CSV table of C-alpha atoms in Angstrom, one decimal:
chain,number,residue,atom,x,y,z
N,1,GLY,CA,108.1,80.0,81.2
N,2,ALA,CA,107.0,83.4,82.3
N,3,GLY,CA,106.5,82.5,86.0
N,4,VAL,CA,107.5,80.1,88.7
N,5,SER,CA,106.2,76.6,87.9
N,6,GLN,CA,105.4,74.0,90.5
N,7,SER,CA,104.4,70.4,90.2
N,8,PRO,CA,102.4,68.5,91.1
N,9,SER,CA,99.7,71.0,91.9
N,10,ASN,CA,97.9,68.4,94.1
N,11,LYS,CA,99.3,65.4,95.7
N,12,VAL,CA,97.5,62.9,97.9
N,13,THR,CA,99.6,60.3,99.6
N,14,GLU,CA,99.4,57.8,102.4
N,15,LYS,CA,101.1,58.3,105.8
N,16,GLY,CA,104.7,56.9,105.6
N,17,LYS,CA,105.2,57.4,101.9
N,18,ASP,CA,107.9,59.7,100.4
N,19,VAL,CA,106.9,62.7,98.2
N,20,GLU,CA,108.9,64.9,95.9
N,21,LEU,CA,107.7,68.4,95.0
N,22,ARG,CA,109.3,70.3,92.1
N,23,CYS,CA,109.9,74.0,91.5
N,24,ASP,CA,111.1,75.6,88.2
N,25,PRO,CA,112.0,79.2,89.0
N,26,ILE,CA,112.0,82.2,86.7
N,27,SER,CA,114.9,82.1,84.3
N,28,GLY,CA,117.8,84.1,85.6
N,29,HIS,CA,116.6,84.4,89.2
N,30,THR,CA,119.5,83.4,91.5
N,31,ALA,CA,117.5,83.1,94.7
N,32,LEU,CA,115.0,80.3,95.4
N,33,TYR,CA,112.8,79.8,98.5
N,34,TRP,CA,110.5,77.2,99.8
N,35,TYR,CA,107.7,78.1,102.2
N,36,ARG,CA,104.9,76.1,103.7
N,37,GLN,CA,101.4,77.4,104.2
N,38,SER,CA,99.0,75.8,106.6
N,39,LEU,CA,95.5,77.0,107.3
N,40,GLY,CA,95.6,80.1,109.4
N,41,GLN,CA,99.4,79.8,109.9
N,42,GLY,CA,100.7,82.1,107.3
N,43,LEU,CA,103.8,81.3,105.3
N,44,GLU,CA,106.5,79.3,107.2
N,45,PHE,CA,110.0,79.7,105.8
N,46,LEU,CA,111.6,76.3,105.0
N,47,ILE,CA,114.8,76.8,103.0
N,48,TYR,CA,116.7,79.3,100.8
N,49,PHE,CA,119.1,78.9,98.0
N,50,GLN,CA,121.3,81.7,96.6
N,51,GLY,CA,123.5,81.0,93.6
N,52,ASN,CA,126.2,78.5,94.4
N,53,SER,CA,126.3,79.3,98.2
N,54,ALA,CA,125.4,76.7,100.8
N,55,PRO,CA,121.6,76.7,101.3
N,56,ASP,CA,120.1,78.0,104.5
N,57,LYS,CA,118.1,75.1,105.9
N,58,SER,CA,117.2,76.7,109.2
N,59,GLY,CA,113.5,76.5,108.6
N,60,LEU,CA,113.2,72.8,107.8
N,61,PRO,CA,111.0,71.3,110.5
N,62,SER,CA,112.7,67.9,110.8
N,63,ASP,CA,115.3,65.7,109.1
N,64,ARG,CA,112.5,64.1,107.1
N,65,PHE,CA,112.6,67.2,104.9
N,66,SER,CA,115.4,67.9,102.4
N,67,ALA,CA,115.8,70.0,99.3
N,68,GLU,CA,118.3,70.4,96.5
N,69,ARG,CA,118.8,72.7,93.6
N,70,THR,CA,120.4,71.4,90.6
N,71,GLY,CA,122.4,73.6,88.2
N,72,GLY,CA,121.3,76.7,90.0
N,73,SER,CA,117.8,76.3,88.5
N,74,VAL,CA,115.2,73.6,89.3
N,75,SER,CA,114.7,72.6,92.9
N,76,THR,CA,113.1,69.5,94.5
N,77,LEU,CA,111.7,69.4,98.0
N,78,THR,CA,111.6,65.9,99.4
N,79,ILE,CA,109.5,64.8,102.4
N,80,GLN,CA,110.3,61.3,103.6
N,81,ARG,CA,107.9,59.1,105.7
N,82,THR,CA,105.2,61.7,105.4
N,83,GLN,CA,103.0,62.4,108.4
N,84,GLN,CA,99.5,63.9,108.6
N,85,GLU,CA,100.9,67.2,110.0
N,86,ASP,CA,102.8,67.6,106.8
N,87,SER,CA,99.6,68.3,105.0
N,88,ALA,CA,99.8,71.9,103.7
N,89,VAL,CA,100.5,74.0,100.6
N,90,TYR,CA,104.1,74.1,99.7
N,91,LEU,CA,105.0,77.3,97.9
N,92,CYS,CA,108.2,78.0,95.9
N,93,ALA,CA,109.4,81.5,95.2
N,94,SER,CA,112.3,83.0,93.3
N,95,SER,CA,114.0,86.4,93.3
N,96,ASN,CA,116.6,88.1,91.2
N,97,SER,CA,118.4,89.6,94.2
N,98,LEU,CA,119.1,89.0,97.8
N,99,ALA,CA,115.6,90.0,98.6
N,100,GLY,CA,116.7,93.6,99.3
N,101,VAL,CA,115.0,96.7,98.2
N,102,SER,CA,114.0,95.3,94.9
N,103,GLY,CA,113.9,91.7,96.0
N,104,GLU,CA,110.3,91.0,95.3
N,105,LEU,CA,109.5,87.3,95.7
N,106,PHE,CA,107.7,85.7,92.8
N,107,PHE,CA,105.6,82.7,93.9
N,108,GLY,CA,104.4,79.7,92.1
N,109,GLU,CA,100.8,78.5,92.6
N,110,GLY,CA,101.9,75.9,95.1
N,111,SER,CA,101.8,72.1,95.6
N,112,ARG,CA,98.9,71.1,97.8
N,113,LEU,CA,99.9,68.0,99.8
N,114,THR,CA,97.4,65.9,101.6
N,115,VAL,CA,98.6,63.0,103.8
N,116,LEU,CA,95.9,60.5,104.7
L,1,GLN,CA,106.3,85.5,120.5
L,2,LYS,CA,106.0,85.5,116.7
L,3,GLU,CA,108.1,87.9,114.9
L,4,VAL,CA,105.1,89.2,113.0
L,5,GLU,CA,101.6,89.2,114.4
L,6,GLN,CA,98.5,89.6,112.1
L,7,ASP,CA,94.9,89.0,112.8
L,8,PRO,CA,93.7,86.2,110.4
L,9,GLY,CA,90.1,87.6,110.3
L,10,PRO,CA,88.0,87.0,108.3
L,11,LEU,CA,87.1,90.6,107.7
L,12,SER,CA,83.8,91.2,105.8
L,13,VAL,CA,83.0,94.7,104.5
L,14,PRO,CA,80.4,96.2,102.0
L,15,GLU,CA,81.6,97.5,98.7
L,16,GLY,CA,82.9,101.0,98.9
L,17,ALA,CA,84.1,100.7,102.5
L,18,ILE,CA,87.5,101.8,103.7
L,19,VAL,CA,89.5,98.7,104.9
L,20,SER,CA,92.3,98.8,107.4
L,21,LEU,CA,94.6,95.8,107.8
L,22,ASN,CA,97.3,95.8,110.4
L,23,CYS,CA,100.4,93.9,111.7
L,24,THR,CA,102.8,94.3,114.5
L,25,TYR,CA,106.4,93.1,114.6
L,26,SER,CA,108.9,92.5,117.4
L,27,ASN,CA,112.4,93.2,115.9
L,28,SER,CA,113.4,96.8,115.5
L,29,ALA,CA,116.1,95.7,113.0
L,30,PHE,CA,113.4,95.1,110.4
L,31,GLN,CA,113.7,97.8,107.7
L,32,TYR,CA,111.6,96.7,104.7
L,33,PHE,CA,107.9,96.2,105.0
L,34,MET,CA,105.7,94.6,102.4
L,35,TRP,CA,102.1,93.6,101.7
L,36,TYR,CA,101.4,90.6,99.5
L,37,ARG,CA,97.9,89.7,98.2
L,38,GLN,CA,96.9,86.1,97.7
L,39,TYR,CA,93.8,85.0,95.8
L,40,SER,CA,92.3,81.6,96.5
L,41,ARG,CA,94.5,78.8,95.3
L,42,LYS,CA,97.1,81.1,93.9
L,43,GLY,CA,100.6,82.2,95.1
L,44,PRO,CA,101.0,85.5,96.9
L,45,GLU,CA,101.8,88.6,94.8
L,46,LEU,CA,103.6,91.7,96.0
L,47,LEU,CA,101.2,94.6,96.4
L,48,MET,CA,103.3,97.3,98.0
L,49,TYR,CA,106.6,97.7,99.9
L,50,THR,CA,107.9,100.5,102.0
L,51,TYR,CA,111.2,101.3,103.6
L,52,SER,CA,111.4,102.8,107.1
L,53,SER,CA,108.6,104.9,108.6
L,54,GLY,CA,106.0,106.8,106.6
L,55,ASN,CA,103.3,106.4,104.1
L,56,LYS,CA,103.3,105.2,100.5
L,57,GLU,CA,100.3,105.5,98.3
L,58,ASP,CA,99.4,103.6,95.1
L,59,GLY,CA,96.0,104.2,93.7
L,60,ARG,CA,93.4,103.0,96.2
L,61,PHE,CA,96.1,101.4,98.5
L,62,THR,CA,98.1,103.2,101.2
L,63,ALA,CA,100.8,101.4,103.2
L,64,GLN,CA,101.8,103.0,106.5
L,65,VAL,CA,104.7,102.1,108.8
L,66,ASP,CA,105.2,103.4,112.3
L,67,LYS,CA,108.6,102.1,113.5
L,68,SER,CA,108.3,103.7,116.9
L,69,SER,CA,105.4,101.4,117.7
L,70,LYS,CA,106.4,98.6,115.4
L,71,TYR,CA,103.1,98.8,113.6
L,72,ILE,CA,102.3,98.5,109.9
L,73,SER,CA,99.0,99.1,108.1
L,74,LEU,CA,97.4,98.8,104.7
L,75,PHE,CA,94.4,100.9,103.9
L,76,ILE,CA,92.1,100.2,100.9
L,77,ARG,CA,89.8,102.9,99.8
L,78,ASP,CA,86.6,102.4,97.9
L,79,SER,CA,87.0,98.6,98.3
L,80,GLN,CA,85.7,96.4,95.5
L,81,PRO,CA,84.6,92.7,95.4
L,82,SER,CA,87.8,92.1,93.4
L,83,ASP,CA,89.8,93.0,96.5
L,84,SER,CA,88.5,89.9,98.2
L,85,ALA,CA,91.7,88.0,99.0
L,86,THR,CA,94.1,87.2,101.8
L,87,TYR,CA,96.5,90.0,102.6
L,88,LEU,CA,99.8,89.1,104.1
L,89,CYS,CA,102.2,91.5,105.7
L,90,ALA,CA,105.9,90.7,105.3
L,91,ILE,CA,109.1,92.1,106.8
L,92,LEU,CA,112.7,91.9,105.9
L,93,ASN,CA,115.8,93.1,107.9
L,94,THR,CA,118.5,95.1,106.2
L,95,GLY,CA,121.0,92.8,104.6
L,96,GLY,CA,118.9,89.8,105.3
L,97,PHE,CA,117.3,87.4,102.9
L,98,LYS,CA,114.5,85.8,104.9
L,99,THR,CA,111.2,87.4,104.3
L,100,ILE,CA,109.0,86.8,107.3
L,101,PHE,CA,105.2,86.7,106.7
L,102,GLY,CA,102.3,87.3,109.0
L,103,ALA,CA,99.4,84.8,109.1
L,104,GLY,CA,97.4,86.8,106.5
L,105,THR,CA,94.0,88.4,106.9
L,106,ARG,CA,91.2,87.1,104.8
L,107,LEU,CA,89.1,89.9,103.4
L,108,PHE,CA,85.6,89.6,101.8
L,109,VAL,CA,84.1,92.6,100.1
L,110,LYS,CA,80.4,92.2,99.5
L,111,ALA,CA,78.7,93.7,96.4
């Protein structure tokens, strides 16, 4: 596809359930990011993948959150035992550099998660 | 203290007005400064980026960076209803990879 693709676009789940969010980055982009956007809170960095290097997980809010990137392409963000405070829009972005001078982030449209 | 502070607004202006959007940041190591625009229920898109202090102009948009006061601005001239969106400032330190975003300012331009 031409852009970053995320699925599902909307997810409603019950507290305590696990959810998986998928991101398909732009072909050839080596860097992949997950951000979380809550109302009035801006974009909160969660995790960063660059090529085959170990991911930077410094933004993950708790051990209920994990992410993986298979084959250097598709990524899955997993939230276990969801809580109401996990409700937010989860945005994935990819980049074709180390986000330096030309490292524009290309975002998907996000996965809107609602935990009841 | 957040690394990037931005007033979330909302900011409402009449069509044709000059809009000024601002952010402050705390770390002098930051070198790259960006503005992203986000329409409702869409992902953010890069609008402008600048390196170090100074101005950069692109059509009706001007980005300004004042590193001495750690202050960045985006000016929109002759604002249009189609400019109604959330504007997020973003910063990146040299050699870094983590783009840090402000909270975003919601702008409404009334016809």
